[in-house]
Coordinates of C-alpha atoms and ligand atoms in Angstrom, one line a residue:
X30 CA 0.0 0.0 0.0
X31 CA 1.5 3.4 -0.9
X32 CA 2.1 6.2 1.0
X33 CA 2.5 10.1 0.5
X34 CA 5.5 11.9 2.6
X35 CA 5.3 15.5 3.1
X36 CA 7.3 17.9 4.8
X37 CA 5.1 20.6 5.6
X38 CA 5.6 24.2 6.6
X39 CA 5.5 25.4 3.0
X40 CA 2.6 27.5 1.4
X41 CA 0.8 26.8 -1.6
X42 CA 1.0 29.4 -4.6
X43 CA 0.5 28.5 -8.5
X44 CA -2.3 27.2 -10.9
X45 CA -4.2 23.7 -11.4
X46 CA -6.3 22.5 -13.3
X47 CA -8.6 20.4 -11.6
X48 CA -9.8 16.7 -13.9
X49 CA -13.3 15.6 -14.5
X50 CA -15.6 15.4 -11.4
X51 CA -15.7 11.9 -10.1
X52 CA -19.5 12.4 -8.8
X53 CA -20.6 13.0 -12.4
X54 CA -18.3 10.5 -13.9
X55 CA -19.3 7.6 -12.2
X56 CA -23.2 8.0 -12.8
X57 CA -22.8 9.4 -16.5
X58 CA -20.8 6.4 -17.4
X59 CA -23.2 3.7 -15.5
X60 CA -25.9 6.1 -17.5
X61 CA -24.2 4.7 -20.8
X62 CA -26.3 1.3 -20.3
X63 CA -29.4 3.4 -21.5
X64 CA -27.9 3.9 -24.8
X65 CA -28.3 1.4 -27.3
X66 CA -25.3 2.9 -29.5
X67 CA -21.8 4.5 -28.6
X68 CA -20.9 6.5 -25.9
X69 CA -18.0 9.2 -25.5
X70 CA -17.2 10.8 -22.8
X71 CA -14.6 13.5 -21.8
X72 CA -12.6 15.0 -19.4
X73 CA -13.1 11.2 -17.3
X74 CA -10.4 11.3 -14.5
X75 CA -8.1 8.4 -14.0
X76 CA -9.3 7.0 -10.5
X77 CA -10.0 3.9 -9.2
X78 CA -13.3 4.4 -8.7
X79 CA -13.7 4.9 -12.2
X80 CA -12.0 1.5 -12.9
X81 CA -13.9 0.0 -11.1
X82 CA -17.3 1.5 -12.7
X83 CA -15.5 0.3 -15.9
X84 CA -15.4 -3.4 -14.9
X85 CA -19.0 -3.3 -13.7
X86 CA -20.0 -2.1 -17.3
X87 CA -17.6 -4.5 -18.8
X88 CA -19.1 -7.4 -16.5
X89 CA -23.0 -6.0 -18.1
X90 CA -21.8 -6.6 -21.2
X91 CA -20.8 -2.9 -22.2
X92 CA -17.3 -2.9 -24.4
X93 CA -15.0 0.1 -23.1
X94 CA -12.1 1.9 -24.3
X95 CA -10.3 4.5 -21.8
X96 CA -7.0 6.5 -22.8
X97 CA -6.2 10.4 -22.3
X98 CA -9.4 10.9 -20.6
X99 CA -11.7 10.0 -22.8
X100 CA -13.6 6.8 -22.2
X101 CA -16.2 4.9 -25.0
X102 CA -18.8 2.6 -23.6
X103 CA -20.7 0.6 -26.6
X104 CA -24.2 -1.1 -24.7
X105 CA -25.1 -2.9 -27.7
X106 CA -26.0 -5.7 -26.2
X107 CA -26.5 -6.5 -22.4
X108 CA -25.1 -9.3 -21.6
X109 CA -26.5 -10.0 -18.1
X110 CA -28.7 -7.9 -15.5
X111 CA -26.5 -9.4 -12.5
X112 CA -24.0 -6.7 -10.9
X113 CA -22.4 -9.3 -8.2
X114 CA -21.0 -8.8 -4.7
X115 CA -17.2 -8.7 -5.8
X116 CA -17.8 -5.9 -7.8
X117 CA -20.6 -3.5 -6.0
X118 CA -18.6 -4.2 -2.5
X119 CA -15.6 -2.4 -3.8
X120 CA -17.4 0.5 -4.6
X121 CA -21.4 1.2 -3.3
X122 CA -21.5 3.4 -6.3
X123 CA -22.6 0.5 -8.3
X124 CA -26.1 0.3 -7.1
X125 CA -26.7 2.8 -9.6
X126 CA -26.7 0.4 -12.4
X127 CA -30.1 -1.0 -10.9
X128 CA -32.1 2.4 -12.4
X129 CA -30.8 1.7 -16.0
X130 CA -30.7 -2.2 -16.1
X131 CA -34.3 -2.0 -15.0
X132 CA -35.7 0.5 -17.5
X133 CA -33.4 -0.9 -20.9
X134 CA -33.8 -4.7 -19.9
X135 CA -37.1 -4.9 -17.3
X136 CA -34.8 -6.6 -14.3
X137 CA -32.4 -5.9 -12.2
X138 CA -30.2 -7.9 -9.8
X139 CA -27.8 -5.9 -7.5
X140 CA -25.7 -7.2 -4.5
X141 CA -26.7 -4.8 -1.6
X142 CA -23.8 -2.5 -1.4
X143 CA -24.0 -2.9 2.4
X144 CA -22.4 0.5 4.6
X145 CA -19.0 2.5 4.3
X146 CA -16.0 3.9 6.7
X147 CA -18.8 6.9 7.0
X148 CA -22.0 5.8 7.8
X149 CA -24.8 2.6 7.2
X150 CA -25.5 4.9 3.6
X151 CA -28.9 2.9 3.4
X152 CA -30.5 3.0 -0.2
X153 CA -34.4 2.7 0.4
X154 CA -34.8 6.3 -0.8
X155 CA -33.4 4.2 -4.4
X156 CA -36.1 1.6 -3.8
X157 CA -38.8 3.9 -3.1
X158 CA -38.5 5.8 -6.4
X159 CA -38.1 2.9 -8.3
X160 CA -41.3 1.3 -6.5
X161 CA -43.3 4.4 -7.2
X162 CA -42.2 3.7 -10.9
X163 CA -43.6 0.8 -11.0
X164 CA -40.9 -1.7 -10.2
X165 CA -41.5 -4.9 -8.0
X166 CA -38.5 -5.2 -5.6
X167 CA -37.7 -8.3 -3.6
X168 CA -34.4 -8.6 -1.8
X169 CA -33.1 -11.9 -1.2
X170 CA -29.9 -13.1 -0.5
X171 CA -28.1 -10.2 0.0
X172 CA -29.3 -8.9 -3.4
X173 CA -32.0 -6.2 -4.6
X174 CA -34.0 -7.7 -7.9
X175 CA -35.6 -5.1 -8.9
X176 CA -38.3 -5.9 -12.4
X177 CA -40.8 -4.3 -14.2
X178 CA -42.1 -4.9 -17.9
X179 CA -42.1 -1.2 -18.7
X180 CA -41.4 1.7 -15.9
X181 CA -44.7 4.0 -15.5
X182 CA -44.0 7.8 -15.6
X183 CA -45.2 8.9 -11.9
X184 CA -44.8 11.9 -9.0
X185 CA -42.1 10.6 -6.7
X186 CA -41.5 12.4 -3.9
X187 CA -38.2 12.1 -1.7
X188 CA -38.4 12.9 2.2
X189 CA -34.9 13.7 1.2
X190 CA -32.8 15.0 -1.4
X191 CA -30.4 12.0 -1.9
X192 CA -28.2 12.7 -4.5
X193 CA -27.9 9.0 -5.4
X194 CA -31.6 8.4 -5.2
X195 CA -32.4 11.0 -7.7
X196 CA -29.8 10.1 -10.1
X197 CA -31.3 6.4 -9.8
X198 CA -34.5 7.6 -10.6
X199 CA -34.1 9.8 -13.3
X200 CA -32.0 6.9 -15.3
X201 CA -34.7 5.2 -14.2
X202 CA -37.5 7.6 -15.9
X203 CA -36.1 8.3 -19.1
X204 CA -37.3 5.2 -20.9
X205 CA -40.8 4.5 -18.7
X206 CA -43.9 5.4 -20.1
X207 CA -45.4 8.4 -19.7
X208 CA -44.0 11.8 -17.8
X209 CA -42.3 11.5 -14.6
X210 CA -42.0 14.1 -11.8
X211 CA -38.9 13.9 -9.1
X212 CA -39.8 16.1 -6.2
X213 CA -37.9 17.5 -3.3
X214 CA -34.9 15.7 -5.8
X215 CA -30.7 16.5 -5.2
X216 CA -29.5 20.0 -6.9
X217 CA -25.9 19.2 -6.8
X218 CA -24.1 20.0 -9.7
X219 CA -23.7 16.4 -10.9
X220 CA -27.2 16.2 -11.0
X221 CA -26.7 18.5 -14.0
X222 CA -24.6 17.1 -15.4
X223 CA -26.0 13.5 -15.8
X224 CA -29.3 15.1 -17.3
X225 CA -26.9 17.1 -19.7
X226 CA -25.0 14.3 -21.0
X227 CA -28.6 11.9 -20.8
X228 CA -30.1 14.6 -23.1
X229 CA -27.2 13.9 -25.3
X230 CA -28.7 10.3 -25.8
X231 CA -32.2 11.7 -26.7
X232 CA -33.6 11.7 -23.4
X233 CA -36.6 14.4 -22.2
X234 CA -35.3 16.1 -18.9
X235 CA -36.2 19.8 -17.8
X236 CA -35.8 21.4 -14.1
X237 CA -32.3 19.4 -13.0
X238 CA -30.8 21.5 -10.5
X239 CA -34.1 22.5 -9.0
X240 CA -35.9 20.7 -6.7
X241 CA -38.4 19.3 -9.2
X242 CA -36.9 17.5 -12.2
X243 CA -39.6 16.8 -14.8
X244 CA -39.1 13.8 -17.3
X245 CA -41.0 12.6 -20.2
X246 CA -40.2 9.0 -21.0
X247 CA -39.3 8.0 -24.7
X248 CA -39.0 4.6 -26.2
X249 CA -35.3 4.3 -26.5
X250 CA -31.9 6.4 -26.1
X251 CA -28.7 7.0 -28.7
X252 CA -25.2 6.9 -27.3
X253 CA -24.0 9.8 -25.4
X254 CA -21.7 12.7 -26.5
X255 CA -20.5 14.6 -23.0
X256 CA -17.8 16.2 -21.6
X257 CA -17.9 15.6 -17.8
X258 CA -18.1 18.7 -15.3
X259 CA -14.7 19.8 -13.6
X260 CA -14.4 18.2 -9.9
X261 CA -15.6 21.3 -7.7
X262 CA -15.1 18.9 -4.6
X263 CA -11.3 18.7 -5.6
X264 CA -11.0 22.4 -6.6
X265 CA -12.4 23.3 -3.1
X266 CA -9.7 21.1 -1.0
X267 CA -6.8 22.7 -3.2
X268 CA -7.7 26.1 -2.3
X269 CA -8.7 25.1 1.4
X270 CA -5.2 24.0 1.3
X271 CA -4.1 27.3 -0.4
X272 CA -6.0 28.9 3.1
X273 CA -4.4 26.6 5.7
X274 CA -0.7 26.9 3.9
X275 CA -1.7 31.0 4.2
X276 CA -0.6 30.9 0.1
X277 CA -2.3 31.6 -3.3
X278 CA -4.0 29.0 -5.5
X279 CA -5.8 29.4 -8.6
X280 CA -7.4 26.2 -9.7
X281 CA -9.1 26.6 -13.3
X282 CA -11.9 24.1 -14.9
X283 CA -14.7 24.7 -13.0
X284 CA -18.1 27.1 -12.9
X285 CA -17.2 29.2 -9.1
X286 CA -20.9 28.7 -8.5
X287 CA -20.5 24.7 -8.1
X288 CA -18.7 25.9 -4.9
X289 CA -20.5 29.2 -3.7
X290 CA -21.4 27.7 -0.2
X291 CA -17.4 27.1 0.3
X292 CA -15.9 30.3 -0.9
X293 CA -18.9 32.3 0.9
X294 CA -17.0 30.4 4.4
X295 CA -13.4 31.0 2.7
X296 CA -14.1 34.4 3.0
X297 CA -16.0 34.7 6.1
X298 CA -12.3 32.5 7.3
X299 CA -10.6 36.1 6.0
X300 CA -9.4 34.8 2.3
X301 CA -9.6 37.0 -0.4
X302 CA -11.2 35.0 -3.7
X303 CA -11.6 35.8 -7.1
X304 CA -14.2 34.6 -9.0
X305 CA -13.6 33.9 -13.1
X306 CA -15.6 32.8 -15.5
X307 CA -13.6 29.2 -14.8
X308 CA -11.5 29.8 -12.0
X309 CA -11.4 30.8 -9.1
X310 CA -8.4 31.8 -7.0
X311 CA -7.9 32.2 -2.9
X312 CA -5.2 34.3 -1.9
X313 CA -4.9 34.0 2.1
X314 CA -4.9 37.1 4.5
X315 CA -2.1 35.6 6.8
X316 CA -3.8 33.2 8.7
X317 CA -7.1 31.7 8.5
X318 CA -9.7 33.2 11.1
X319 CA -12.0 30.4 13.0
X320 CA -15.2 30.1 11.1
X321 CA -18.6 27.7 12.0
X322 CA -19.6 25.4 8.8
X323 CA -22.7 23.6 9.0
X324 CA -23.0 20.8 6.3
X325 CA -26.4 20.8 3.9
X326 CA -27.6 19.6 0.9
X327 CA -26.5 21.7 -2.1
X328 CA -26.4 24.5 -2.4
X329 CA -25.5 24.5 1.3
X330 CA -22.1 23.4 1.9
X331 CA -21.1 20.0 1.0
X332 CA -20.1 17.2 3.4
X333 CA -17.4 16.5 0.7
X334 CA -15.4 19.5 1.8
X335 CA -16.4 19.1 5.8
X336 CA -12.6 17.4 6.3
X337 CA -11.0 19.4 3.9
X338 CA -12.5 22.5 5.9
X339 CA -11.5 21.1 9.1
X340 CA -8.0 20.7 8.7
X341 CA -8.0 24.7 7.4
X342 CA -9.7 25.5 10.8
X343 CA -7.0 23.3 12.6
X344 CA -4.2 26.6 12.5
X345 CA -6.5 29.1 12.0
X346 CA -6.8 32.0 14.6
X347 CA -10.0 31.3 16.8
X348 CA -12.2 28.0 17.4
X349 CA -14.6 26.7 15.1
X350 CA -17.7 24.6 15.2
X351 CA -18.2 21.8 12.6
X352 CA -21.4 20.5 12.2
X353 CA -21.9 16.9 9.9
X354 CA -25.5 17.1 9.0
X355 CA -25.5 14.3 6.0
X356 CA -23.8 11.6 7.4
X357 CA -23.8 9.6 10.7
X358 CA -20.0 8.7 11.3
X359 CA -18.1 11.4 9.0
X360 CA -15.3 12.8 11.9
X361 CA -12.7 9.5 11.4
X362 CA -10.2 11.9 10.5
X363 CA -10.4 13.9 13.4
X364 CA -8.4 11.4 16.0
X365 CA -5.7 11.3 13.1
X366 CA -5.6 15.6 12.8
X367 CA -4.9 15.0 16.8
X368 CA -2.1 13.4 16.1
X369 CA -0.4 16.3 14.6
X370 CA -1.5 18.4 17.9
X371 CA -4.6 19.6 16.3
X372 CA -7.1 21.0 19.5
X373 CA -10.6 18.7 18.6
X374 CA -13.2 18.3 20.5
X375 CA -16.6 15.7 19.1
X376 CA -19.5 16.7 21.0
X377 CA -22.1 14.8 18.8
X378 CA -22.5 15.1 15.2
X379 CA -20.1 18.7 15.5
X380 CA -17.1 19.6 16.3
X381 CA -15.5 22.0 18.2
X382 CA -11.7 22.9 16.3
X383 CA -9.4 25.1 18.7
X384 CA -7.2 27.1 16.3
X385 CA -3.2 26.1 16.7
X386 CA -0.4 28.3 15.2
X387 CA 2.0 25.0 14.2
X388 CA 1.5 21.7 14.2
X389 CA 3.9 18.9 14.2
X390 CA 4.5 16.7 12.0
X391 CA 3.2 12.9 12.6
X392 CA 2.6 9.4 11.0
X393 CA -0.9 9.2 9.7
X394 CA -3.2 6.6 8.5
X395 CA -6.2 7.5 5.8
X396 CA -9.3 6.1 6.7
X397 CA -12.1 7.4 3.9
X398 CA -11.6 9.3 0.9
X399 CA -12.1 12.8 2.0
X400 CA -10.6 12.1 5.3
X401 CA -7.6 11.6 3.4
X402 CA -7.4 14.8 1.8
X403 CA -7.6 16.4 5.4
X404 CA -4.6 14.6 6.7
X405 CA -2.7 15.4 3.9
X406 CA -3.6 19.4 4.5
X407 CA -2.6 18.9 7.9
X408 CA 0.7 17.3 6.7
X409 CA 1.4 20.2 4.5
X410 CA 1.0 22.5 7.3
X411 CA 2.8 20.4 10.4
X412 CA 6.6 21.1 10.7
X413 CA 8.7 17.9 9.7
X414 CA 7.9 15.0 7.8
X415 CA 4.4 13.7 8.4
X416 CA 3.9 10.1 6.3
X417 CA 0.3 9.2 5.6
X418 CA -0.2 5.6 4.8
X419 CA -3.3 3.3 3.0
X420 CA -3.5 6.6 0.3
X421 CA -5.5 3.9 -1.7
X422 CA -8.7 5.8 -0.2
X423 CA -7.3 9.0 -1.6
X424 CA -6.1 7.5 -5.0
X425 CA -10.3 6.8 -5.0
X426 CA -10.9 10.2 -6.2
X427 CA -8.3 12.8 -6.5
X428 CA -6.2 12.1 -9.7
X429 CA -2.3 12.7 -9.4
X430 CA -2.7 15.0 -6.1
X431 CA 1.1 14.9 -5.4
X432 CA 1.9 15.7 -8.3
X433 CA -0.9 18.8 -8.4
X434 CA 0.5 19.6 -4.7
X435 CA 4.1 19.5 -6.2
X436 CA 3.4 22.0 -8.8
X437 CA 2.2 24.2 -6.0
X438 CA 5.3 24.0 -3.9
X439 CA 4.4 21.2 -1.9
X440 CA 7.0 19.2 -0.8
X441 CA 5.2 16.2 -1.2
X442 CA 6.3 12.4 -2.3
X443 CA 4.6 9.2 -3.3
X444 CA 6.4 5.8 -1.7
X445 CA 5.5 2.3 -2.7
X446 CA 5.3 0.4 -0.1
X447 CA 8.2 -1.8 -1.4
X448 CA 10.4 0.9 -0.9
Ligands
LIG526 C1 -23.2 11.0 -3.0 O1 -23.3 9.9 -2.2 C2 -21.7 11.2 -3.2 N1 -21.1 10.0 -3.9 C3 -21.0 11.4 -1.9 O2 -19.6 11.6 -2.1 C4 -21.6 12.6 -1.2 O3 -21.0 12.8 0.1 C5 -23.1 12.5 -1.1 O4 -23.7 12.2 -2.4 C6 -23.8 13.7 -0.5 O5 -23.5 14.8 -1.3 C7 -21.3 9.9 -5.3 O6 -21.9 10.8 -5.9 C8 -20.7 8.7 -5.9 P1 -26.9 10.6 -0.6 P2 -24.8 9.3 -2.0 O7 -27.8 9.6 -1.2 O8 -25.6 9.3 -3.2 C9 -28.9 8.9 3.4 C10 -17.3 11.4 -1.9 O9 -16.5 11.6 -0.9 N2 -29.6 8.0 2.4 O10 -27.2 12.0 -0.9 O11 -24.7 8.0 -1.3 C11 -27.4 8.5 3.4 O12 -27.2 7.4 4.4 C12 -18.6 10.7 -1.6 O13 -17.0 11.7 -3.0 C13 -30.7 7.3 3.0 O14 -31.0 7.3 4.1 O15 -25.4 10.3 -1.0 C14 -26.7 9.7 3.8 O16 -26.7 9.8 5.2 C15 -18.8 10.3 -0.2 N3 -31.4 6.5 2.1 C16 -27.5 10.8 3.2 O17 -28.8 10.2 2.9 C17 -31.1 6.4 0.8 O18 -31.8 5.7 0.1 C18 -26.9 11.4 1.9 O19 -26.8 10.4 1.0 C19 -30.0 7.2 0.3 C20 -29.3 8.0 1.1

């Protein structure tokens, strides 16, 4: 298992480009099995994650190509409506196949994906919507089969904006009879994107990106033609780092109101930003100042950036409170950040960050993807070498980040574990 030394103490100043965001990517490309032609997508960032996706398509019977960011997906022909434990354990992800295999082929069968490092992540929100669309779901063995002869256009109305429900249910909708309404439905901006790219295949979508999505069913879909949305949850960690480090980061590829919520606290936290047309750049003031973040739903701010923030409040000037609103067990990071002498106190789902002027460097180990990022801010802002081990969860979804840290003047390097 690899890990990533850094000697910290340096701040971040220079431009990145941030890749293709990984919470598109992953439904667009599982949104592929809709199509009965081609698909080509853009801008698809080399993570695991993605790999994985690719071998549960190849597994459906979907032939792939991937180089230079640009991955084809041909669903000619499904080859089996079975998406098995190996597979959908490695990534939960993958129960997003059981929207599309149900509306192209009339069945699904999906191994549960069963919890995560942050929380049970239960998908009956998933079920419900496909229920409402007429599905008959049965789970036995440790597998959803989900089957319907055709998908009925209907209201479905979520208690909760689930971003994976509503991308479920819209890939879902698209080839059901009749018009379907998705109520109360995710706004994130990679809720967008899928219907973007899923209007490339033919399909009928208005309203993504408001609370009610409105889709008329048609018979069948084309291939896709998209080029996925820059990453806004990586763009916000490089400039939280750019705060923390007290340096100036420009990161370019993405819309700055995919990240509003963030740079709204960013500046409350005393950072000057910039806003382009797609770019934004954070130049600190000196040192951070403590600043309360409340995790929400988009467009509040997103629990993807709750670590990332964290480790920026860790040597700010002030305390902070961090409140985790989305998910039940989202603070693993924390007892690793104390590690490097970072004041944290968990009183229930916040916590209460004391402001430090240095840290010291220590040996850390990742424990979730975004919980990686955070130790790797704190790293780059401890004195001495910290070494953070089991990356694999941050090689998940941040393409190259030493190498995008190192051409920010990080002093930051990737060691096999056989060295
Ligand atoms: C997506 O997960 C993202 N993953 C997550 O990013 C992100 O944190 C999350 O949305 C919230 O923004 C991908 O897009 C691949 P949810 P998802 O359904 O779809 C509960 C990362 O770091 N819930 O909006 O699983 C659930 O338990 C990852 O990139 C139900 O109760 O998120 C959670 O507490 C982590 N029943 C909350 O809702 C359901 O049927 C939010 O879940 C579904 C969800």
């Amino acid at each position: 298992m690899d890990k990533l030394k850094i000697n910290g103490g340096k701040s971040l100043n220079g431009t990145v480009e941030v890749s293709g965001a990984k919470n598109a990517s992953l439904p667009i490309l599982i949104s592929a099995i809709l199509g009965s032609g081609k698909s080509r997508y853009e801008r698809v960032p080399a993570l695991q994650d993605i790999k994985t996706t690719e071998l549960v398509l190849n597994h459906l019977g979907l032939s792939s190509t991937f180089e230079k960011g640009v991955m084809t997906l041909d669903a000619a022909k499904i080859a089996t409506v079975d998406a098995p434990y190996d597979l959908v354990r490695k990534m939960r992800a993958s129960i997003l196949v059981l929207g599309p295999l149900l509306a192209r082929e009339g069945k699904a069968k999906v191994s549960l994906p069963g919890g995560c490092a942050i929380g049970a992540r239960p998908i009956d929100l998933h079920l419900f919507a496909l229920e409402k669309l007429g599905a008959k779901i049965t789970l036995d063995g440790g597998y959803v089969i989900a089957e319907a002869k055709r998908l009925k256009g209907n209201r479905v109305a979520f208690e909760f904006p689930s971003v994976g429900a509503t991308e479920n249910a819209m890939m879902a909708a698209v080839l059901a009879e009749g018009e379907t309404v998705l109520e109360n439905s995710a706004k994130e901006p990679e809720i967008v994107d899928l219907a973007i790219a899923l209007r490339t295949m033919g399909a009928k979508i208005s309203g993504e990106g408001t609370e009610s999505i409105h889709i008329q069913g048609v018979n069948a879909l084309s291939g896709a033609n998209h080029r996925v949305v820059g990453d806004r949850i990586e763009a916000g960690t490089f400039l939280a780092a750019a705060l923390a480090t007290r340096g100036r980061v420009t990161v370019n590829g993405l819309a700055p109101h995919h990240l509003e919520s963030v740079l709204a606290k960013f500046e409350e936290a005393g950072a000057r930003v910039v806003r382009g047309e797609e770019s934004i750049t954070l130049e600190a003031n000196g040192r951070g100042k403590g600043t309360d973040v409340k995790t929400q739903p988009f467009p509040g701010f997103p629990t993807d950036m709750q670590a990332q923030f964290m480790a920026a409040m860790c040597v700010a000037d002030g305390s902070s409170l961090i409140t985790e609103t989305i998910f039940e067990n989202r603070f693993m990071h924390v007892p690793e950040l104390a590690r490097l002498g970072c004041d944290l106190t968990i009183r229930g789902n916040s916590v209460l960050v004391r402001g430090k002027d240095r840290l010291t460097a220590a040996p850390l180990m990742a424990t979730d993807l975004r919980a990686s990022a955070s130790l790797v801010m704190g790293g780059l802002c401890a004195e001495g070498e910290t070494v953070v081990s089991r990356i694999y969860h941050l090689d998940r979804g941040y393409e190259r980040m030493e190498e995008k840290l190192r051409s920010l003047g990080a002093r930051i390097e990737r060691v096999k574990e056989s060295d």
